Amino acid sequence: MRFDIITAVPELLESPLSHSILKRVVDKGILQVFIHNIRDFSSSKHRQIDDYQFGGGAGMVLMIEPIVKCIEKLQSEREYDEVIFLTPDGDLYNQNTANRLSLKKNLIILCGHYKGIDERIREHYITKEISIGDYVLTGGEIAATVLIDSIGRLLPGAMSDETSALTDSFQDGILSPPVYTRPAEFNGWKVPEILLSGHEAKIEEWRYQQAVERTKERRPKLLKDKD
Ligand code: ADE
């Protein structure tokens, strides 16, 4: 799978790709991430990429030309499944969207910055708008790392235990059950007996019950959405 990230602040994207599971998927070639600096597509002497908004108002707007040049260059090189714009007014991101996007081959992700991007880019190039939550970030870069991380870990070969992505919170539409590791007792606090019993079927049943209980308690709407 290939991501092409278009950003005004490439530095914000470098570290998350250099560690842990994401580093592994990138090193294995399962995931390719290319970062494109919008400034490299500016035709102005000072590499300008933003300007004041027409009609007045606070905040700079990312200009149409450098972004269009970058998108069109990429599109001339290969087919893209989606051109995604990260923005607080996009569709709310969830595990379902991550699952669906993990099946795609080539994605462009455009990160907004400052006040936003010229609306004509959204009208003519963007195929999908995504928000990672109802709050405003300084730009789309952190949101892009959320997408890359949540999608990258789903790709075949990303996890050492292939089943572990399947048992994540949200993967069945419910939260995960509690987990424990050694020691079986710490400060007098004991691990639930059932987990030490070796009885696989009963353990599965217990985990499922716990997951349902936890979901009822913390995120009841998830259970309603399942029905
Ligand atoms: N850019 C700024 N805020 C954002 C959000 N909540 N989700 C996605 N992109 C953003």
XYZ file of C-alpha atoms in Angstrom, residues 5-6 19 45 55-56 58 66 78-80 86 89 102 134 164 183 186 195 198 209 212 218:
23
model
C 1.119 12.830 2.047
C 0.946 16.447 0.939
C 9.374 3.534 15.264
C 10.517 33.206 -5.480
C -13.378 39.018 1.738
C -11.105 39.581 4.723
C -8.163 36.334 10.244
C 1.026 24.528 -5.451
C -0.293 6.357 -10.966
C -3.981 5.840 -10.210
C -5.185 6.810 -6.752
C -8.041 15.972 6.642
C -15.532 19.276 9.161
C -6.601 -0.645 4.456
C -14.541 16.985 17.147
C -4.130 -9.562 17.288
C 2.813 -11.930 38.063
C 0.829 -8.261 42.864
C -7.554 -16.825 33.006
C -6.283 -23.252 30.932
C -18.802 -11.165 28.581
C -19.836 -6.606 26.385
C -18.511 2.967 28.732
